[in-house]
PDB file of C-alpha atoms in Angstrom:
ATOM      1  CA  GLY Q   1       0.000   0.000   0.000  1.00  0.00           C
ATOM      2  CA  GLU Q   2       0.873   3.673  -0.105  1.00  0.00           C
ATOM      3  CA  ASN Q   3       3.400   5.111   2.364  1.00  0.00           C
ATOM      4  CA  VAL Q   4       3.968   8.846   2.782  1.00  0.00           C
ATOM      5  CA  GLU Q   5       7.028  10.306   4.498  1.00  0.00           C
ATOM      6  CA  GLN Q   6       7.062  13.971   5.539  1.00  0.00           C
ATOM      7  CA  HIS Q   7       9.986  16.184   6.611  1.00  0.00           C
ATOM      8  CA  PRO Q   8      10.815  18.043   8.717  1.00  0.00           C
ATOM      9  CA  SER Q   9       8.690  17.182  11.733  1.00  0.00           C
ATOM     10  CA  THR Q  10       9.195  20.680  13.143  1.00  0.00           C
ATOM     11  CA  LEU Q  11      10.127  23.904  11.383  1.00  0.00           C
ATOM     12  CA  SER Q  12      10.716  27.337  12.829  1.00  0.00           C
ATOM     13  CA  VAL Q  13      11.108  30.386  10.575  1.00  0.00           C
ATOM     14  CA  GLN Q  14      11.224  34.144  11.010  1.00  0.00           C
ATOM     15  CA  GLU Q  15       8.150  36.085  10.004  1.00  0.00           C
ATOM     16  CA  GLY Q  16       8.476  37.121   6.388  1.00  0.00           C
ATOM     17  CA  ASP Q  17      10.795  34.266   5.451  1.00  0.00           C
ATOM     18  CA  SER Q  18       9.803  31.261   3.352  1.00  0.00           C
ATOM     19  CA  ALA Q  19       8.989  27.756   4.598  1.00  0.00           C
ATOM     20  CA  VAL Q  20       9.302  24.511   2.662  1.00  0.00           C
ATOM     21  CA  ILE Q  21       7.879  21.136   3.680  1.00  0.00           C
ATOM     22  CA  LYS Q  22       8.688  18.004   1.695  1.00  0.00           C
ATOM     23  CA  CYS Q  23       6.916  14.687   1.235  1.00  0.00           C
ATOM     24  CA  THR Q  24       7.715  11.469  -0.593  1.00  0.00           C
ATOM     25  CA  TYR Q  25       5.287   8.727  -1.556  1.00  0.00           C
ATOM     26  CA  SER Q  26       5.757   5.121  -2.562  1.00  0.00           C
ATOM     27  CA  ASP Q  27       2.828   4.163  -4.793  1.00  0.00           C
ATOM     28  CA  SER Q  28       3.323   5.312  -8.384  1.00  0.00           C
ATOM     29  CA  ALA Q  29      -0.429   4.945  -8.906  1.00  0.00           C
ATOM     30  CA  SER Q  30      -1.117   7.875  -6.557  1.00  0.00           C
ATOM     31  CA  ASN Q  31      -2.546  10.754  -8.533  1.00  0.00           C
ATOM     32  CA  TYR Q  32      -3.909  13.226  -5.994  1.00  0.00           C
ATOM     33  CA  PHE Q  33      -1.810  15.127  -3.424  1.00  0.00           C
ATOM     34  CA  PRO Q  34      -3.544  17.489  -0.978  1.00  0.00           C
ATOM     35  CA  TRP Q  35      -2.101  19.537   1.861  1.00  0.00           C
ATOM     36  CA  TYR Q  36      -4.057  20.123   5.064  1.00  0.00           C
ATOM     37  CA  LYS Q  37      -3.470  22.702   7.768  1.00  0.00           C
ATOM     38  CA  GLN Q  38      -4.468  22.039  11.367  1.00  0.00           C
ATOM     39  CA  GLU Q  39      -4.338  24.914  13.811  1.00  0.00           C
ATOM     40  CA  LEU Q  40      -4.117  24.116  17.504  1.00  0.00           C
ATOM     41  CA  GLY Q  41      -7.352  22.560  18.713  1.00  0.00           C
ATOM     42  CA  LYS Q  42      -8.998  22.919  15.306  1.00  0.00           C
ATOM     43  CA  ARG Q  43      -9.976  20.561  12.507  1.00  0.00           C
ATOM     44  CA  PRO Q  44      -7.658  19.873   9.539  1.00  0.00           C
ATOM     45  CA  GLN Q  45      -8.570  22.008   6.532  1.00  0.00           C
ATOM     46  CA  LEU Q  46      -7.493  21.703   2.913  1.00  0.00           C
ATOM     47  CA  ILE Q  47      -5.233  24.548   1.830  1.00  0.00           C
ATOM     48  CA  ILE Q  48      -4.062  23.408  -1.597  1.00  0.00           C
ATOM     49  CA  ASP Q  49      -3.956  20.263  -3.691  1.00  0.00           C
ATOM     50  CA  ILE Q  50      -2.355  19.068  -6.909  1.00  0.00           C
ATOM     51  CA  ARG Q  51      -3.124  16.289  -9.329  1.00  0.00           C
ATOM     52  CA  SER Q  52      -0.567  14.199 -11.147  1.00  0.00           C
ATOM     53  CA  ASN Q  53      -1.179  15.849 -14.516  1.00  0.00           C
ATOM     54  CA  VAL Q  54       0.406  19.151 -13.363  1.00  0.00           C
ATOM     55  CA  GLY Q  55       3.809  19.969 -11.902  1.00  0.00           C
ATOM     56  CA  GLU Q  56       3.057  23.106  -9.932  1.00  0.00           C
ATOM     57  CA  LYS Q  57       0.119  25.008  -8.519  1.00  0.00           C
ATOM     58  CA  LYS Q  58       0.016  28.373  -6.744  1.00  0.00           C
ATOM     59  CA  ASP Q  59      -2.555  30.126  -4.601  1.00  0.00           C
ATOM     60  CA  GLN Q  60      -1.372  33.502  -3.337  1.00  0.00           C
ATOM     61  CA  ARG Q  61       1.446  32.833  -0.840  1.00  0.00           C
ATOM     62  CA  ILE Q  62       1.317  29.044  -1.040  1.00  0.00           C
ATOM     63  CA  ALA Q  63       2.481  26.760  -3.814  1.00  0.00           C
ATOM     64  CA  VAL Q  64       2.868  23.047  -4.284  1.00  0.00           C
ATOM     65  CA  THR Q  65       5.273  21.287  -6.641  1.00  0.00           C
ATOM     66  CA  LEU Q  66       5.136  17.666  -7.757  1.00  0.00           C
ATOM     67  CA  ASN Q  67       7.897  15.506  -9.195  1.00  0.00           C
ATOM     68  CA  LYS Q  68       6.269  12.273 -10.336  1.00  0.00           C
ATOM     69  CA  THR Q  69       9.518  10.679 -11.433  1.00  0.00           C
ATOM     70  CA  ALA Q  70      11.101  11.114  -8.029  1.00  0.00           C
ATOM     71  CA  LYS Q  71       7.769  10.581  -6.235  1.00  0.00           C
ATOM     72  CA  HIS Q  72       8.003  13.689  -4.131  1.00  0.00           C
ATOM     73  CA  PHE Q  73       5.999  16.833  -3.638  1.00  0.00           C
ATOM     74  CA  SER Q  74       6.580  19.978  -1.615  1.00  0.00           C
ATOM     75  CA  LEU Q  75       4.663  22.827  -0.012  1.00  0.00           C
ATOM     76  CA  HIS Q  76       6.123  26.312  -0.251  1.00  0.00           C
ATOM     77  CA  ILE Q  77       4.874  29.199   1.871  1.00  0.00           C
ATOM     78  CA  THR Q  78       6.312  32.627   1.108  1.00  0.00           C
ATOM     79  CA  GLU Q  79       6.208  35.806   3.213  1.00  0.00           C
ATOM     80  CA  THR Q  80       5.181  33.814   6.265  1.00  0.00           C
ATOM     81  CA  GLN Q  81       2.885  35.378   8.832  1.00  0.00           C
ATOM     82  CA  PRO Q  82       2.076  34.437  12.452  1.00  0.00           C
ATOM     83  CA  GLU Q  83      -1.255  32.944  11.367  1.00  0.00           C
ATOM     84  CA  ASP Q  84       0.673  30.392   9.283  1.00  0.00           C
ATOM     85  CA  SER Q  85       1.734  28.696  12.539  1.00  0.00           C
ATOM     86  CA  ALA Q  86       0.046  25.280  12.533  1.00  0.00           C
ATOM     87  CA  VAL Q  87       0.630  21.606  11.791  1.00  0.00           C
ATOM     88  CA  TYR Q  88       0.709  20.836   8.066  1.00  0.00           C
ATOM     89  CA  PHE Q  89      -0.073  17.385   6.679  1.00  0.00           C
ATOM     90  CA  CYS Q  90       0.647  16.131   3.200  1.00  0.00           C
ATOM     91  CA  ALA Q  91      -1.300  13.205   1.773  1.00  0.00           C
ATOM     92  CA  ALA Q  92      -1.440  10.978  -1.272  1.00  0.00           C
ATOM     93  CA  SER Q  93      -4.311   9.069  -2.805  1.00  0.00           C
ATOM     94  CA  PRO Q  94      -3.891   6.274  -5.361  1.00  0.00           C
ATOM     95  CA  SER Q  95      -7.467   6.330  -6.564  1.00  0.00           C
ATOM     96  CA  LEU Q  96     -11.074   6.542  -5.569  1.00  0.00           C
ATOM     97  CA  ILE Q  97     -12.632   3.506  -3.848  1.00  0.00           C
ATOM     98  CA  GLN Q  98     -16.154   3.267  -5.159  1.00  0.00           C
ATOM     99  CA  GLY Q  99     -16.446   7.021  -5.123  1.00  0.00           C
ATOM    100  CA  ALA Q 100     -14.504   7.714  -1.908  1.00  0.00           C
ATOM    101  CA  GLN Q 101     -10.976   8.927  -1.222  1.00  0.00           C
ATOM    102  CA  LYS Q 102      -8.351   6.679   0.378  1.00  0.00           C
ATOM    103  CA  LEU Q 103      -5.937   9.346   1.582  1.00  0.00           C
ATOM    104  CA  VAL Q 104      -2.689   8.302   3.260  1.00  0.00           C
ATOM    105  CA  PHE Q 105      -1.238  11.109   5.376  1.00  0.00           C
ATOM    106  CA  GLY Q 106       2.299  12.052   6.277  1.00  0.00           C
ATOM    107  CA  GLN Q 107       3.363  12.450   9.894  1.00  0.00           C
ATOM    108  CA  GLY Q 108       2.826  16.209   9.946  1.00  0.00           C
ATOM    109  CA  THR Q 109       5.109  19.249  10.261  1.00  0.00           C
ATOM    110  CA  ARG Q 110       4.684  21.683  13.112  1.00  0.00           C
ATOM    111  CA  LEU Q 111       5.468  25.100  11.642  1.00  0.00           C
ATOM    112  CA  THR Q 112       6.188  27.978  14.008  1.00  0.00           C
ATOM    113  CA  ILE Q 113       6.499  31.539  12.730  1.00  0.00           C
ATOM    114  CA  ASN Q 114       8.637  33.699  14.998  1.00  0.00           C
ATOM    115  CA  PRO Q 115       7.755  37.409  15.089  1.00  0.00           C
TER     116      PRO Q 115
ATOM    117  CA  GLU F   1     -25.626  23.594  11.954  1.00  0.00           C
ATOM    118  CA  THR F   2     -23.355  23.525   8.921  1.00  0.00           C
ATOM    119  CA  GLY F   3     -20.413  21.368   7.908  1.00  0.00           C
ATOM    120  CA  VAL F   4     -19.463  18.258   9.854  1.00  0.00           C
ATOM    121  CA  THR F   5     -20.368  18.004  13.532  1.00  0.00           C
ATOM    122  CA  GLN F   6     -19.147  15.402  16.002  1.00  0.00           C
ATOM    123  CA  THR F   7     -20.441  14.478  19.441  1.00  0.00           C
ATOM    124  CA  PRO F   8     -19.326  14.159  22.110  1.00  0.00           C
ATOM    125  CA  ARG F   9     -16.276  16.435  21.870  1.00  0.00           C
ATOM    126  CA  HIS F  10     -14.691  14.725  24.883  1.00  0.00           C
ATOM    127  CA  LEU F  11     -15.236  11.230  26.252  1.00  0.00           C
ATOM    128  CA  VAL F  12     -13.633   9.390  29.134  1.00  0.00           C
ATOM    129  CA  MET F  13     -14.397   5.705  29.446  1.00  0.00           C
ATOM    130  CA  GLY F  14     -13.220   2.627  31.275  1.00  0.00           C
ATOM    131  CA  MET F  15     -12.015  -0.432  29.439  1.00  0.00           C
ATOM    132  CA  THR F  16     -15.252  -2.303  30.094  1.00  0.00           C
ATOM    133  CA  ASN F  17     -17.601   0.483  28.974  1.00  0.00           C
ATOM    134  CA  LYS F  18     -19.581   0.687  25.760  1.00  0.00           C
ATOM    135  CA  LYS F  19     -19.934   4.096  24.156  1.00  0.00           C
ATOM    136  CA  SER F  20     -20.559   5.580  20.731  1.00  0.00           C
ATOM    137  CA  LEU F  21     -19.205   8.523  18.766  1.00  0.00           C
ATOM    138  CA  LYS F  22     -21.567  10.329  16.428  1.00  0.00           C
ATOM    139  CA  CYS F  23     -20.883  12.272  13.263  1.00  0.00           C
ATOM    140  CA  GLU F  24     -23.346  14.246  11.174  1.00  0.00           C
ATOM    141  CA  GLN F  25     -22.647  16.045   7.912  1.00  0.00           C
ATOM    142  CA  HIS F  26     -24.867  18.780   6.543  1.00  0.00           C
ATOM    143  CA  LEU F  27     -23.094  19.082   3.186  1.00  0.00           C
ATOM    144  CA  GLY F  28     -24.989  16.535   1.100  1.00  0.00           C
ATOM    145  CA  HIS F  29     -21.827  14.480   0.607  1.00  0.00           C
ATOM    146  CA  ASN F  30     -21.848  10.829  -0.460  1.00  0.00           C
ATOM    147  CA  ALA F  31     -18.772   9.521   1.391  1.00  0.00           C
ATOM    148  CA  MET F  32     -17.890   9.523   5.093  1.00  0.00           C
ATOM    149  CA  TYR F  33     -14.731   8.523   6.947  1.00  0.00           C
ATOM    150  CA  TRP F  34     -13.339   7.805  10.396  1.00  0.00           C
ATOM    151  CA  TYR F  35      -9.715   8.796  11.077  1.00  0.00           C
ATOM    152  CA  LYS F  36      -7.678   8.294  14.247  1.00  0.00           C
ATOM    153  CA  GLN F  37      -5.197  11.013  15.252  1.00  0.00           C
ATOM    154  CA  SER F  38      -2.642  10.060  17.914  1.00  0.00           C
ATOM    155  CA  ALA F  39       0.243  12.154  19.185  1.00  0.00           C
ATOM    156  CA  LYS F  40       3.279  12.070  16.900  1.00  0.00           C
ATOM    157  CA  LYS F  41       1.569   9.748  14.393  1.00  0.00           C
ATOM    158  CA  PRO F  42       0.007  10.456  11.023  1.00  0.00           C
ATOM    159  CA  LEU F  43      -3.732  10.549  10.593  1.00  0.00           C
ATOM    160  CA  GLU F  44      -4.766   6.906  10.291  1.00  0.00           C
ATOM    161  CA  LEU F  45      -7.686   5.979   8.073  1.00  0.00           C
ATOM    162  CA  MET F  46     -10.000   3.563   9.887  1.00  0.00           C
ATOM    163  CA  PHE F  47     -13.192   3.195   7.870  1.00  0.00           C
ATOM    164  CA  VAL F  48     -14.648   4.528   4.631  1.00  0.00           C
ATOM    165  CA  TYR F  49     -18.311   4.573   3.652  1.00  0.00           C
ATOM    166  CA  SER F  50     -19.528   5.447   0.176  1.00  0.00           C
ATOM    167  CA  LEU F  51     -23.282   5.754  -0.370  1.00  0.00           C
ATOM    168  CA  GLU F  52     -23.808   4.099   3.039  1.00  0.00           C
ATOM    169  CA  GLU F  53     -21.761   1.040   2.068  1.00  0.00           C
ATOM    170  CA  ARG F  54     -18.517   0.271   3.858  1.00  0.00           C
ATOM    171  CA  VAL F  55     -15.807   0.222   1.213  1.00  0.00           C
ATOM    172  CA  GLU F  56     -12.700   0.156   3.371  1.00  0.00           C
ATOM    173  CA  ASN F  57     -11.788  -1.334   6.723  1.00  0.00           C
ATOM    174  CA  ASN F  58      -8.147  -0.588   7.390  1.00  0.00           C
ATOM    175  CA  SER F  59      -7.324  -3.566   9.650  1.00  0.00           C
ATOM    176  CA  VAL F  60      -9.092  -1.971  12.576  1.00  0.00           C
ATOM    177  CA  PRO F  61      -9.648  -4.140  15.695  1.00  0.00           C
ATOM    178  CA  SER F  62     -13.181  -5.407  16.156  1.00  0.00           C
ATOM    179  CA  ARG F  63     -13.582  -3.394  19.366  1.00  0.00           C
ATOM    180  CA  PHE F  64     -14.299  -0.512  16.962  1.00  0.00           C
ATOM    181  CA  SER F  65     -17.559  -0.991  15.085  1.00  0.00           C
ATOM    182  CA  PRO F  66     -18.774   1.583  12.538  1.00  0.00           C
ATOM    183  CA  GLU F  67     -22.349   2.176  11.476  1.00  0.00           C
ATOM    184  CA  CYS F  68     -23.690   4.341   8.662  1.00  0.00           C
ATOM    185  CA  PRO F  69     -27.509   4.354   8.790  1.00  0.00           C
ATOM    186  CA  ASN F  70     -27.812   6.998   6.057  1.00  0.00           C
ATOM    187  CA  SER F  71     -25.598   9.288   4.010  1.00  0.00           C
ATOM    188  CA  SER F  72     -25.667  12.048   6.648  1.00  0.00           C
ATOM    189  CA  HIS F  73     -24.817  10.063   9.771  1.00  0.00           C
ATOM    190  CA  LEU F  74     -21.874   7.964  10.839  1.00  0.00           C
ATOM    191  CA  PHE F  75     -21.290   6.279  14.184  1.00  0.00           C
ATOM    192  CA  LEU F  76     -18.305   4.593  15.792  1.00  0.00           C
ATOM    193  CA  HIS F  77     -19.330   2.122  18.471  1.00  0.00           C
ATOM    194  CA  LEU F  78     -16.679   1.433  21.080  1.00  0.00           C
ATOM    195  CA  HIS F  79     -16.409  -1.492  23.493  1.00  0.00           C
ATOM    196  CA  THR F  80     -13.696  -3.052  25.641  1.00  0.00           C
ATOM    197  CA  LEU F  81     -11.159  -0.484  24.486  1.00  0.00           C
ATOM    198  CA  GLN F  82      -7.531  -0.339  25.569  1.00  0.00           C
ATOM    199  CA  PRO F  83      -5.604   2.659  26.937  1.00  0.00           C
ATOM    200  CA  GLU F  84      -3.660   2.862  23.655  1.00  0.00           C
ATOM    201  CA  ASP F  85      -6.952   3.627  21.911  1.00  0.00           C
ATOM    202  CA  SER F  86      -6.912   7.049  23.555  1.00  0.00           C
ATOM    203  CA  ALA F  87      -6.744   9.546  20.693  1.00  0.00           C
ATOM    204  CA  LEU F  88      -8.637  12.178  18.734  1.00  0.00           C
ATOM    205  CA  TYR F  89     -11.171  10.528  16.435  1.00  0.00           C
ATOM    206  CA  LEU F  90     -11.955  12.620  13.391  1.00  0.00           C
ATOM    207  CA  CYS F  91     -14.915  12.181  11.108  1.00  0.00           C
ATOM    208  CA  ALA F  92     -14.819  13.544   7.566  1.00  0.00           C
ATOM    209  CA  SER F  93     -17.005  13.659   4.487  1.00  0.00           C
ATOM    210  CA  SER F  94     -16.452  14.247   0.781  1.00  0.00           C
ATOM    211  CA  GLN F  95     -18.402  14.459  -2.423  1.00  0.00           C
ATOM    212  CA  GLU F  96     -16.551  12.388  -4.995  1.00  0.00           C
ATOM    213  CA  ILE F  97     -19.123  12.697  -7.741  1.00  0.00           C
ATOM    214  CA  THR F  98     -17.721  16.163  -8.393  1.00  0.00           C
ATOM    215  CA  ASN F  99     -14.215  14.761  -7.846  1.00  0.00           C
ATOM    216  CA  THR F 100     -12.986  17.755  -5.870  1.00  0.00           C
ATOM    217  CA  GLY F 101     -11.229  15.354  -3.539  1.00  0.00           C
ATOM    218  CA  GLU F 102     -11.571  17.633  -0.518  1.00  0.00           C
ATOM    219  CA  LEU F 103     -12.239  16.046   2.843  1.00  0.00           C
ATOM    220  CA  PHE F 104     -14.291  18.160   5.246  1.00  0.00           C
ATOM    221  CA  PHE F 105     -13.378  17.229   8.805  1.00  0.00           C
ATOM    222  CA  GLY F 106     -15.314  17.552  12.010  1.00  0.00           C
ATOM    223  CA  GLU F 107     -13.660  18.980  15.104  1.00  0.00           C
ATOM    224  CA  GLY F 108     -13.081  15.517  16.500  1.00  0.00           C
ATOM    225  CA  SER F 109     -13.983  13.508  19.598  1.00  0.00           C
ATOM    226  CA  ARG F 110     -11.168  13.365  22.146  1.00  0.00           C
ATOM    227  CA  LEU F 111     -11.295   9.881  23.692  1.00  0.00           C
ATOM    228  CA  THR F 112      -9.506   8.890  26.887  1.00  0.00           C
ATOM    229  CA  VAL F 113      -9.545   5.244  27.929  1.00  0.00           C
ATOM    230  CA  LEU F 114      -8.683   4.628  31.557  1.00  0.00           C
TER     231      LEU F 114
END
């Protein structure tokens, strides 16, 4: 089955700097790669996703890149702000199961933005 | 109520108790999920229901028993749990017909097994 590795487990950056979180996956059949953000005591929420037919996607200060050959994908946050502090999870999904997602998550990265 | 709601938010139970977690989604989605979130571990998929049919059981011990009576409600029945089952249990829903892929999570039920 799919296995997703995420690094680093913790990341601390100065406000205004960039943050990069990296994930690798094992199943070459995976074709959907979302990123979720979980603030302290809150539910995980989707912030950006990418499908295997594109290499990069941007949404304001966040971007995701995908390298299918190397089986890795990364989250980039530019001009970080205090409200970016949270735990970020990457995930991979090989396919739908009868109309439902089978997402496999990485271990999470706790991002802290220092003022 | 909108989105995905879970009750109770906190639950403390002994190993011999029987309790249930409830999830309700108000989004008209066709798929519902149970995830387990433990400290320093990735979100673990437990069960997947699509159109009220269980389509995935991720090697979960039988002391966890899911039930999906209709497309809006999902339960997780708990009995004779172990202390290592203490975790945050997250329910989620999605609408795969539109293939957006997004999971909408509830706020979770924090379970402590004594």
